[in-house]
Short mmCIF file of C-alpha atoms in Angstrom, two decimals:
data_model
loop_
_atom_site.label_atom_id
_atom_site.label_comp_id
_atom_site.label_asym_id
_atom_site.label_seq_id
_atom_site.Cartn_x
_atom_site.Cartn_y
_atom_site.Cartn_z
CA GLN A 110 24.15 69.87 44.15
CA ILE A 111 25.56 66.38 42.76
CA THR A 112 23.20 64.20 41.36
CA LEU A 113 23.54 60.62 39.51
CA LYS A 114 20.75 58.80 37.86
CA GLU A 115 21.22 55.26 36.17
CA SER A 116 19.48 54.37 32.92
CA GLY A 117 19.21 51.41 30.72
CA LEU A 118 17.12 47.89 30.20
CA THR A 119 15.98 46.39 33.10
CA LEU A 120 15.41 42.86 31.68
CA VAL A 121 18.21 41.04 29.79
CA LYS A 122 18.46 37.85 28.21
CA PRO A 123 21.52 35.35 29.20
CA THR A 124 24.46 35.94 26.80
CA GLN A 125 23.19 39.18 25.93
CA THR A 126 25.30 42.64 26.51
CA LEU A 127 24.15 45.15 29.18
CA THR A 128 24.71 48.96 28.62
CA LEU A 129 24.00 51.23 31.47
CA THR A 130 24.21 54.91 31.32
CA CYS A 131 24.84 57.15 34.36
CA THR A 132 23.75 60.84 33.76
CA PHE A 133 25.00 63.36 36.15
CA SER A 134 24.71 67.05 37.33
CA GLY A 135 26.53 69.01 39.81
CA PHE A 136 30.06 68.23 38.50
CA SER A 137 31.98 68.04 35.32
CA PHE A 138 34.63 65.67 33.88
CA THR A 139 36.56 69.28 32.78
CA THR A 140 37.64 69.17 36.56
CA SER A 141 40.83 67.52 37.25
CA GLY A 142 40.82 64.62 39.55
CA VAL A 143 36.99 63.72 39.21
CA GLY A 144 35.85 60.17 38.99
CA VAL A 145 32.84 58.35 38.41
CA GLY A 146 32.40 54.34 39.26
CA TRP A 147 30.07 51.63 39.11
CA ILE A 148 29.15 49.37 41.80
CA ARG A 149 26.38 46.27 41.86
CA GLN A 150 24.74 44.67 44.49
CA PRO A 151 22.92 41.39 44.20
CA PRO A 152 19.35 41.02 45.96
CA GLY A 153 20.18 40.60 49.59
CA LYS A 154 23.92 40.45 49.07
CA ALA A 155 26.99 42.81 49.52
CA LEU A 156 28.29 45.82 47.19
CA GLU A 157 30.76 44.71 44.63
CA TRP A 158 32.94 47.28 42.87
CA LEU A 159 33.06 47.09 38.97
CA ALA A 160 34.85 50.01 37.56
CA LEU A 161 35.79 53.42 37.30
CA ILE A 162 36.86 56.25 35.16
CA TYR A 163 38.78 59.34 35.99
CA TRP A 164 38.53 62.87 34.21
CA ASN A 165 41.41 62.11 32.19
CA ASP A 166 39.88 58.93 30.81
CA ASP A 167 41.97 56.54 33.20
CA LYS A 168 39.93 53.42 33.33
CA ARG A 169 39.92 50.90 36.23
CA TYR A 170 38.11 47.36 36.41
CA SER A 171 37.47 44.83 38.94
CA PRO A 172 40.08 41.97 37.87
CA SER A 173 37.34 39.09 38.06
CA LEU A 174 35.12 40.99 35.63
CA LYS A 175 37.64 43.04 33.68
CA SER A 176 37.24 40.65 30.69
CA ARG A 177 33.31 41.68 30.50
CA LEU A 178 33.29 45.33 31.18
CA THR A 179 34.10 48.39 29.23
CA ILE A 180 33.58 51.79 30.72
CA THR A 181 33.31 55.18 28.63
CA LYS A 182 32.41 58.70 29.24
CA ASP A 183 30.88 61.77 27.54
CA THR A 184 32.26 64.81 28.79
CA TYR A 185 30.02 67.36 27.21
CA GLN A 186 26.82 65.13 27.80
CA ASN A 187 28.00 64.43 31.52
CA GLN A 188 27.51 60.67 31.18
CA VAL A 189 29.30 57.41 31.96
CA VAL A 190 28.49 54.35 29.90
CA LEU A 191 29.15 51.02 31.50
CA THR A 192 28.64 47.70 29.14
CA MET A 193 28.88 44.12 30.37
CA THR A 194 29.05 41.36 28.06
CA ASN A 195 27.83 37.50 28.23
CA LEU A 196 25.17 38.17 30.77
CA ASP A 197 24.34 35.38 33.24
CA PRO A 198 21.48 35.24 35.92
CA VAL A 199 24.29 35.78 38.43
CA ASP A 200 24.66 39.22 37.28
CA THR A 201 21.21 39.93 38.39
CA ALA A 202 21.71 42.94 40.71
CA THR A 203 20.91 46.56 41.43
CA TYR A 204 23.66 48.68 39.60
CA TYR A 205 24.87 51.85 41.00
CA CYS A 206 27.06 54.72 39.71
CA ALA A 207 28.90 56.97 42.29
CA HIS A 208 30.75 60.13 42.23
CA ARG A 209 34.53 60.17 43.36
CA ARG A 210 35.44 63.58 44.47
CA ALA A 211 38.75 64.93 42.98
CA TYR A 212 41.74 64.55 44.84
CA SER A 213 40.06 63.16 47.83
CA TYR A 214 40.40 59.90 50.44
CA ALA A 215 38.90 57.95 47.43
CA GLN A 216 35.41 58.12 48.92
CA LEU A 217 32.21 57.62 46.79
CA ASP A 218 30.37 60.50 48.22
CA HIS A 219 27.52 60.69 45.84
CA TRP A 220 25.32 57.68 44.69
CA GLY A 221 22.55 57.17 42.09
CA GLN A 222 19.34 55.71 43.24
CA GLY A 223 20.50 52.47 41.35
CA ILE A 224 18.55 50.33 38.49
CA LEU A 225 17.66 46.68 39.27
CA VAL A 226 18.65 44.67 36.17
CA THR A 227 17.27 41.17 35.77
CA VAL A 228 18.88 38.42 33.59
CA SER A 229 16.53 36.05 32.63
CA SER A 230 15.32 34.21 29.59
CA GLU B 171 43.39 41.25 47.07
CA ILE B 172 42.33 42.39 50.63
CA VAL B 173 39.35 41.20 52.24
CA LEU B 174 37.28 42.89 54.63
CA THR B 175 35.38 41.08 57.09
CA GLN B 176 32.73 42.99 59.48
CA SER B 177 31.38 41.60 62.71
CA PRO B 178 28.86 40.95 63.79
CA ASP B 179 26.79 40.10 60.64
CA THR B 180 23.69 41.04 62.89
CA LEU B 181 23.53 43.31 65.87
CA SER B 182 20.24 43.74 67.93
CA LEU B 183 20.21 47.06 69.85
CA SER B 184 17.49 49.25 71.47
CA PRO B 185 17.26 52.97 70.64
CA GLY B 186 19.40 55.06 72.74
CA GLU B 187 21.97 52.25 73.12
CA ARG B 188 25.40 52.35 71.92
CA ALA B 189 26.45 50.43 68.58
CA THR B 190 29.97 49.29 67.85
CA LEU B 191 30.46 47.57 64.37
CA SER B 192 33.88 46.06 63.43
CA CYS B 193 35.75 45.75 60.08
CA ARG B 194 38.98 43.93 59.93
CA ALA B 195 41.20 43.64 56.99
CA SER B 196 43.21 40.80 55.66
CA GLN B 197 46.24 42.97 55.39
CA SER B 198 47.10 46.32 56.34
CA VAL B 199 45.14 49.26 55.04
CA SER B 200 46.00 52.60 54.92
CA SER B 201 43.47 54.79 57.02
CA SER B 202 43.22 57.38 54.52
CA TYR B 203 41.40 55.19 52.45
CA LEU B 204 38.89 53.40 54.75
CA ALA B 205 35.41 54.49 54.55
CA TRP B 206 31.97 53.41 56.00
CA TYR B 207 28.53 53.52 54.25
CA GLN B 208 24.85 53.17 55.51
CA GLN B 209 22.16 51.46 53.36
CA LYS B 210 18.40 51.47 54.22
CA PRO B 211 16.10 49.12 52.40
CA GLY B 212 15.54 50.09 48.97
CA GLN B 213 17.99 52.93 49.33
CA ALA B 214 21.59 53.62 47.93
CA PRO B 215 24.32 53.74 50.27
CA ARG B 216 25.10 56.94 52.04
CA LEU B 217 28.79 57.92 52.89
CA LEU B 218 28.98 58.26 56.59
CA ILE B 219 32.90 58.03 57.29
CA TYR B 220 35.90 58.51 55.20
CA ALA B 221 39.64 58.62 56.15
CA ALA B 222 38.80 56.11 58.84
CA SER B 223 37.65 58.92 61.15
CA ILE B 224 36.31 62.09 59.11
CA ARG B 225 32.26 62.38 59.05
CA ALA B 226 30.72 63.12 55.68
CA THR B 227 28.98 66.20 55.23
CA GLY B 228 25.57 66.26 57.22
CA ILE B 229 26.42 63.16 59.24
CA PRO B 230 25.53 63.61 62.92
CA ASP B 231 28.49 63.78 65.42
CA ARG B 232 26.85 60.49 66.98
CA PHE B 233 28.54 58.69 64.38
CA SER B 234 32.35 58.06 64.87
CA GLY B 235 35.02 55.98 63.07
CA SER B 236 38.57 54.92 64.49
CA GLY B 237 41.25 52.28 63.78
CA SER B 238 44.30 51.67 61.76
CA GLY B 239 46.23 48.89 60.23
CA THR B 240 43.88 46.04 60.07
CA ASP B 241 41.12 46.94 62.39
CA PHE B 242 38.54 49.69 61.94
CA THR B 243 35.41 50.47 64.39
CA LEU B 244 32.27 52.41 63.75
CA THR B 245 30.39 53.56 66.50
CA ILE B 246 26.85 54.99 66.95
CA SER B 247 26.94 56.71 70.34
CA ARG B 248 23.21 56.79 71.11
CA LEU B 249 20.98 54.84 68.45
CA GLU B 250 18.32 56.74 66.86
CA PRO B 251 15.27 54.86 65.00
CA GLU B 252 16.62 55.84 61.65
CA ASP B 253 20.09 54.62 62.43
CA PHE B 254 18.73 50.74 62.01
CA ALA B 255 20.03 49.82 58.55
CA VAL B 256 22.94 47.97 56.92
CA TYR B 257 26.28 49.26 57.33
CA TYR B 258 29.28 48.31 54.89
CA CYS B 259 33.02 49.37 55.32
CA GLN B 260 35.05 49.97 52.17
CA GLN B 261 38.61 50.37 51.48
CA TYR B 262 40.57 51.54 48.51
CA GLY B 263 43.34 50.05 47.07
CA SER B 264 45.30 49.10 43.94
CA SER B 265 43.64 46.05 42.44
CA PRO B 266 40.79 45.97 42.92
CA MET B 267 40.32 49.66 43.30
CA TYR B 268 37.58 49.32 45.97
CA THR B 269 36.70 46.23 48.46
CA PHE B 270 33.34 46.29 50.44
CA GLY B 271 32.83 44.15 53.55
CA GLN B 272 29.98 41.81 53.79
CA GLY B 273 27.85 44.12 55.83
CA THR B 274 26.61 44.54 59.33
CA LYS B 275 22.74 44.65 59.82
CA LEU B 276 21.56 46.76 62.75
CA GLU B 277 18.21 45.82 64.01
CA ILE B 278 15.85 47.11 66.59
CA LYS B 279 15.93 44.72 69.64
#
């Protein structure tokens, strides 16, 4: 059974850096082809993909946010960390991590419950 | 960058009716990389359909997906009360890797 859970600070001030951790179980980065991605959703708005990291440490970022994002993994702790710099109130959103199945059709088949991050002074 | 436009924004139907949701891409999308998700208030999205027409594990067969090229459809054959939610289409490409539509809200009439 695959589960993912996001954790981190939920209130951040403008210009600060956000660090979110996705802790997962039921799969491993030792499995070839596996990926974990981050997606966010501002209140009442649509989903926006942010970043994804593969088992082999290949990393992909949203072009519009690439300069502000860093994604890393800890294979042995079963964690993925997303950092976002220079936060602004428009970054207020629920942040989700999700599992991408190995050698699949790129679907995100399991999601964490999400963590609401508020950017406010 | 491929843009996904969903229609309608809101669909008002009654339980037992058939729902047809549309997702149109600004350029051709591989059918292998088109998915649909359901999201209920306060919950994470749930994968319904991938590769345009394959139901995810545990998804009832009243949900079906179809389409190719730039036009894709999610059909719910007979609406159950638990089906009223927001639905998103999503495509996988090169850059950005994932793009989502703006969502269709399916509400009870």
